[in-house]
């Protein structure tokens, strides 16, 4: 089982109404960690979500989605605080623009006392997005990663979101703290531009590879993706050609596909990742690019199922 750690929320997609004073909304369950947990199950990997979830109506709906998707609720932390809401509007290129309403919400109310005791069925942990930065959940997740990084595979996706946490210096500090314990990092070109403007992506990536990290994947949107390996160097592949509806959930799909490949090939451990062949690394990159492209061909975070992809 892979344990995904972080927020669960509802994305409210905004569309113009008939009059300028009106907006139409469509609410979809989401949050980057939530999406990754669901994406893993759709790709045939046992997953669980560790995070705070509200007892309110939206929180109940989130639990229902997790149950329907087969994601374990064993590590969820119940809270009477409300569910975070993210207002999402698409720009002219189909890229999402976010506005968060999350201060004091349930996904942030994870304390050190809530950290789970993990057994041998949990092979790895994934962390990412604004749960890394906002208190108190950010401190709790860092303590969990520090505790587990010697014995379980740790994957990290910064997924920088300045709306819920606008202090970019805090983002830098937190990402570096988590990166020091991660074996696998997936980062977007946009994330690195926000974190380290004017700095070459390879400079940041090489710094991470000089620590515990073995492999870094860099996503470049319509330009494709690159992989940087401590043992096998780096190379890039183009994006798959699809009619892009929007890019919501593409990064989460890429992340879930990477983890799924490792799990389903028995490589979901620090030693397994370190021993990954160049051929396997190339196949994993191609699979993740294919999965992300399929999500881009759909509206919203509609992550693919295993039967839709060749694995």
Coordinates of C-alpha atoms in Angstrom, one line a residue, residues 21-311:
X21 CA -23.7 39.1 -12.6
X22 CA -24.0 35.3 -12.7
X23 CA -21.6 32.5 -12.4
X24 CA -22.3 28.8 -12.8
X25 CA -20.4 26.3 -10.6
X26 CA -19.5 22.6 -10.9
X27 CA -17.9 21.1 -7.8
X28 CA -15.5 18.2 -8.0
X29 CA -13.7 16.4 -5.2
X30 CA -10.0 17.1 -5.4
X31 CA -6.8 18.4 -3.9
X32 CA -3.5 17.1 -5.3
X33 CA -2.9 14.4 -2.7
X34 CA -6.5 13.3 -2.9
X35 CA -6.2 13.0 -6.7
X36 CA -2.9 11.0 -6.4
X37 CA -4.6 8.6 -4.0
X38 CA -7.5 8.1 -6.3
X39 CA -5.2 7.9 -9.3
X40 CA -3.2 5.1 -7.7
X41 CA -6.3 3.0 -7.1
X42 CA -7.5 3.5 -10.7
X43 CA -4.1 2.2 -11.8
X44 CA -4.5 -0.9 -9.7
X45 CA -2.4 0.1 -6.7
X46 CA -3.6 -0.1 -3.1
X47 CA -3.6 3.4 -1.5
X48 CA -4.7 5.2 1.6
X49 CA -5.1 8.9 2.3
X50 CA -3.6 10.4 5.5
X51 CA -5.1 13.9 6.3
X52 CA -7.8 15.8 8.0
X53 CA -11.3 15.5 6.7
X54 CA -14.4 17.4 7.8
X55 CA -17.6 16.0 9.3
X56 CA -19.5 18.6 7.3
X57 CA -21.5 17.8 4.1
X58 CA -18.6 18.3 1.8
X59 CA -16.4 16.1 4.0
X60 CA -18.9 13.4 3.9
X61 CA -19.0 13.6 0.1
X62 CA -15.2 13.3 0.1
X63 CA -15.3 10.2 2.2
X64 CA -17.9 8.8 -0.2
X65 CA -15.7 9.4 -3.2
X66 CA -12.7 7.7 -1.5
X67 CA -14.9 4.7 -0.6
X68 CA -16.3 4.4 -4.1
X69 CA -12.7 4.6 -5.6
X70 CA -11.4 2.0 -3.1
X71 CA -9.0 4.3 -1.3
X72 CA -8.6 3.2 2.4
X73 CA -9.9 5.6 5.0
X74 CA -7.9 4.0 7.8
X75 CA -5.6 7.0 8.2
X76 CA -8.1 9.9 7.9
X77 CA -8.4 12.3 10.8
X78 CA -11.9 13.5 11.5
X79 CA -12.5 17.2 12.3
X80 CA -15.4 19.5 12.9
X81 CA -13.6 22.2 11.0
X82 CA -15.0 23.0 7.5
X83 CA -13.9 21.6 4.2
X84 CA -11.5 23.7 2.1
X85 CA -13.0 25.1 -1.1
X86 CA -10.9 26.1 -4.1
X87 CA -12.5 28.3 -6.7
X88 CA -11.1 27.3 -10.2
X89 CA -11.4 29.4 -13.4
X90 CA -9.7 28.4 -16.6
X91 CA -7.7 31.0 -18.6
X92 CA -7.7 31.2 -22.4
X93 CA -5.1 28.4 -22.6
X94 CA -7.1 26.0 -20.4
X95 CA -4.8 26.4 -17.4
X96 CA -6.4 26.6 -14.0
X97 CA -6.4 29.8 -11.9
X98 CA -7.1 29.1 -8.2
X99 CA -8.7 31.1 -5.4
X100 CA -8.7 29.2 -2.0
X101 CA -10.9 29.4 1.0
X102 CA -9.0 27.3 3.5
X103 CA -7.9 29.1 6.6
X104 CA -8.8 27.0 9.7
X105 CA -10.2 24.1 7.6
X106 CA -10.1 20.4 8.3
X107 CA -7.2 19.5 6.0
X108 CA -4.9 21.7 8.1
X109 CA -5.8 20.3 11.5
X110 CA -3.3 17.4 11.5
X111 CA -1.2 17.4 14.6
X112 CA 1.9 15.4 15.6
X113 CA -0.3 13.3 17.9
X114 CA -2.2 12.2 14.8
X115 CA 0.9 10.6 13.1
X116 CA 0.0 7.0 12.3
X117 CA 2.0 3.9 13.3
X118 CA 2.8 2.2 10.0
X119 CA 3.2 -1.5 9.4
X120 CA 5.0 -3.5 6.8
X121 CA 2.1 -3.2 4.3
X122 CA 2.9 0.5 3.7
X123 CA 5.8 0.5 1.2
X124 CA 6.0 4.3 0.6
X125 CA 4.7 7.7 1.4
X126 CA 3.8 10.6 -1.0
X127 CA 3.6 14.2 0.1
X128 CA 2.9 17.4 -1.8
X129 CA 1.2 20.7 -2.3
X130 CA 0.2 23.3 0.2
X131 CA -0.1 20.8 3.1
X132 CA 3.7 21.0 3.2
X133 CA 3.6 24.6 4.1
X134 CA 0.5 25.5 6.2
X135 CA 0.5 24.9 9.9
X136 CA 0.0 22.6 11.8
X137 CA -0.2 19.9 9.1
X138 CA 3.1 20.9 7.4
X139 CA 5.0 20.4 10.6
X140 CA 3.3 17.0 11.2
X141 CA 4.0 15.8 7.7
X142 CA 7.7 16.8 7.9
X143 CA 8.0 14.9 11.2
X144 CA 6.4 11.8 9.5
X145 CA 8.8 12.0 6.5
X146 CA 11.8 12.4 8.8
X147 CA 10.7 9.4 10.8
X148 CA 10.0 7.1 7.8
X149 CA 12.6 8.0 5.2
X150 CA 15.2 5.4 6.3
X151 CA 12.8 2.5 5.7
X152 CA 10.2 3.5 3.2
X153 CA 10.2 5.1 -0.2
X154 CA 9.4 8.9 0.0
X155 CA 8.0 10.8 -3.0
X156 CA 7.6 14.5 -3.2
X157 CA 5.7 16.9 -5.5
X158 CA 6.0 20.5 -4.4
X159 CA 2.9 21.6 -6.5
X160 CA 3.4 25.2 -5.4
X161 CA 0.1 27.0 -4.7
X162 CA 0.6 30.6 -3.5
X163 CA -3.1 31.3 -3.0
X164 CA -3.4 29.3 0.3
X165 CA 0.2 30.0 1.3
X166 CA 1.6 33.2 -0.3
X167 CA 5.0 33.3 1.4
X168 CA 7.4 32.1 -1.3
X169 CA 10.4 32.0 1.1
X170 CA 8.5 29.6 3.4
X171 CA 7.8 27.5 0.4
X172 CA 11.5 27.4 -0.4
X173 CA 12.5 26.5 3.1
X174 CA 9.8 23.8 3.3
X175 CA 10.5 22.2 -0.1
X176 CA 14.2 22.0 0.7
X177 CA 13.4 20.4 4.1
X178 CA 11.2 17.7 2.5
X179 CA 13.5 17.2 -0.5
X180 CA 16.3 16.3 1.9
X181 CA 14.3 13.2 2.9
X182 CA 12.8 12.3 -0.5
X183 CA 14.0 9.5 -2.7
X184 CA 11.9 10.6 -5.7
X185 CA 10.8 14.1 -6.7
X186 CA 8.4 15.2 -9.4
X187 CA 8.4 18.9 -10.0
X188 CA 6.9 21.2 -12.7
X189 CA 8.9 23.8 -14.6
X190 CA 6.3 26.3 -13.3
X191 CA 7.1 25.3 -9.7
X192 CA 10.8 25.8 -10.2
X193 CA 10.2 29.2 -11.8
X194 CA 8.2 30.3 -8.7
X195 CA 10.7 28.8 -6.2
X196 CA 13.9 29.9 -7.9
X197 CA 13.3 32.6 -10.5
X198 CA 16.2 33.0 -12.9
X199 CA 17.9 29.7 -11.8
X200 CA 18.3 26.9 -14.3
X201 CA 16.1 23.9 -13.4
X202 CA 19.1 21.6 -13.6
X203 CA 20.8 23.6 -10.8
X204 CA 18.0 22.9 -8.3
X205 CA 17.6 19.3 -9.5
X206 CA 21.3 18.6 -9.2
X207 CA 21.3 19.9 -5.6
X208 CA 18.5 17.5 -4.8
X209 CA 20.3 14.6 -6.4
X210 CA 23.3 15.3 -4.2
X211 CA 21.3 14.4 -1.2
X212 CA 19.0 11.3 -0.6
X213 CA 17.1 11.7 -3.9
X214 CA 17.8 9.2 -6.7
X215 CA 15.5 10.4 -9.4
X216 CA 13.8 13.7 -10.4
X217 CA 11.1 14.1 -13.0
X218 CA 10.6 17.6 -14.5
X219 CA 7.3 18.2 -16.3
X220 CA 7.2 20.9 -19.0
X221 CA 3.5 21.0 -20.0
X222 CA 3.1 20.9 -23.7
X223 CA 6.9 20.6 -24.1
X224 CA 6.9 17.2 -22.5
X225 CA 8.9 16.0 -19.6
X226 CA 12.5 15.2 -18.5
X227 CA 14.1 12.7 -16.1
X228 CA 17.2 13.3 -14.1
X229 CA 18.8 10.3 -12.5
X230 CA 21.8 10.1 -10.3
X231 CA 23.0 6.9 -12.1
X232 CA 21.7 7.3 -15.6
X233 CA 22.0 11.0 -16.4
X234 CA 19.1 13.0 -17.9
X235 CA 17.0 13.1 -21.1
X236 CA 13.7 14.5 -22.3
X237 CA 10.6 13.2 -24.2
X238 CA 7.9 15.1 -26.0
X239 CA 4.4 15.4 -24.9
X240 CA 1.8 13.1 -26.4
X241 CA -0.3 14.9 -29.1
X242 CA -3.9 15.2 -27.8
X243 CA -6.6 17.7 -28.1
X244 CA -6.2 19.4 -24.7
X245 CA -9.5 20.2 -22.9
X246 CA -7.7 21.5 -19.8
X247 CA -4.7 20.6 -17.7
X248 CA -6.4 20.1 -14.4
X249 CA -5.1 16.9 -12.7
X250 CA -2.3 16.3 -15.3
X251 CA 0.5 16.7 -12.7
X252 CA -1.3 14.4 -10.2
X253 CA -1.8 11.8 -13.0
X254 CA 1.9 11.9 -13.8
X255 CA 2.7 11.4 -10.2
X256 CA 0.3 8.5 -9.7
X257 CA 1.6 6.9 -12.9
X258 CA 5.2 7.0 -11.6
X259 CA 4.4 5.5 -8.3
X260 CA 2.1 2.8 -9.9
X261 CA 4.9 1.8 -12.2
X262 CA 7.3 1.3 -9.3
X263 CA 4.7 -0.6 -7.2
X264 CA 3.6 -2.9 -10.0
X265 CA 7.2 -3.8 -10.9
X266 CA 8.3 -4.4 -7.3
X267 CA 10.5 -1.3 -7.2
X268 CA 8.7 0.7 -4.5
X269 CA 11.5 0.8 -2.0
X270 CA 14.6 3.0 -1.6
X271 CA 16.8 0.1 -2.8
X272 CA 14.4 -0.7 -5.7
X273 CA 14.5 2.9 -6.9
X274 CA 18.3 3.0 -6.6
X275 CA 18.7 -0.1 -8.7
X276 CA 16.3 1.0 -11.4
X277 CA 17.7 0.3 -14.9
X278 CA 17.8 3.0 -17.6
X279 CA 15.3 1.0 -19.6
X280 CA 12.9 0.8 -16.7
X281 CA 13.3 4.5 -16.0
X282 CA 12.6 5.4 -19.7
X283 CA 9.5 3.1 -19.7
X284 CA 8.2 4.8 -16.5
X285 CA 8.7 8.3 -18.0
X286 CA 6.8 7.3 -21.2
X287 CA 4.0 5.8 -19.2
X288 CA 3.6 8.9 -17.0
X289 CA 3.6 11.1 -20.1
X290 CA 0.9 9.0 -21.7
X291 CA -1.3 9.0 -18.6
X292 CA -1.0 12.7 -18.2
X293 CA -1.9 13.3 -21.8
X294 CA -5.1 11.2 -21.4
X295 CA -6.1 13.4 -18.4
X296 CA -5.5 16.6 -20.5
X297 CA -7.9 15.3 -23.2
X298 CA -10.7 15.4 -20.6
X299 CA -12.4 18.2 -18.6
X300 CA -11.4 18.3 -15.0
X301 CA -9.3 15.9 -12.9
X302 CA -10.5 12.7 -14.7
X303 CA -7.5 10.5 -13.9
X304 CA -7.2 7.4 -16.1
X305 CA -7.9 3.7 -15.2
X306 CA -5.4 0.9 -15.7
X307 CA -7.4 -0.6 -18.6
X308 CA -7.1 2.6 -20.5
X309 CA -3.3 2.4 -20.5
X310 CA -0.7 -0.2 -21.4
X311 CA 1.4 -0.9 -18.3

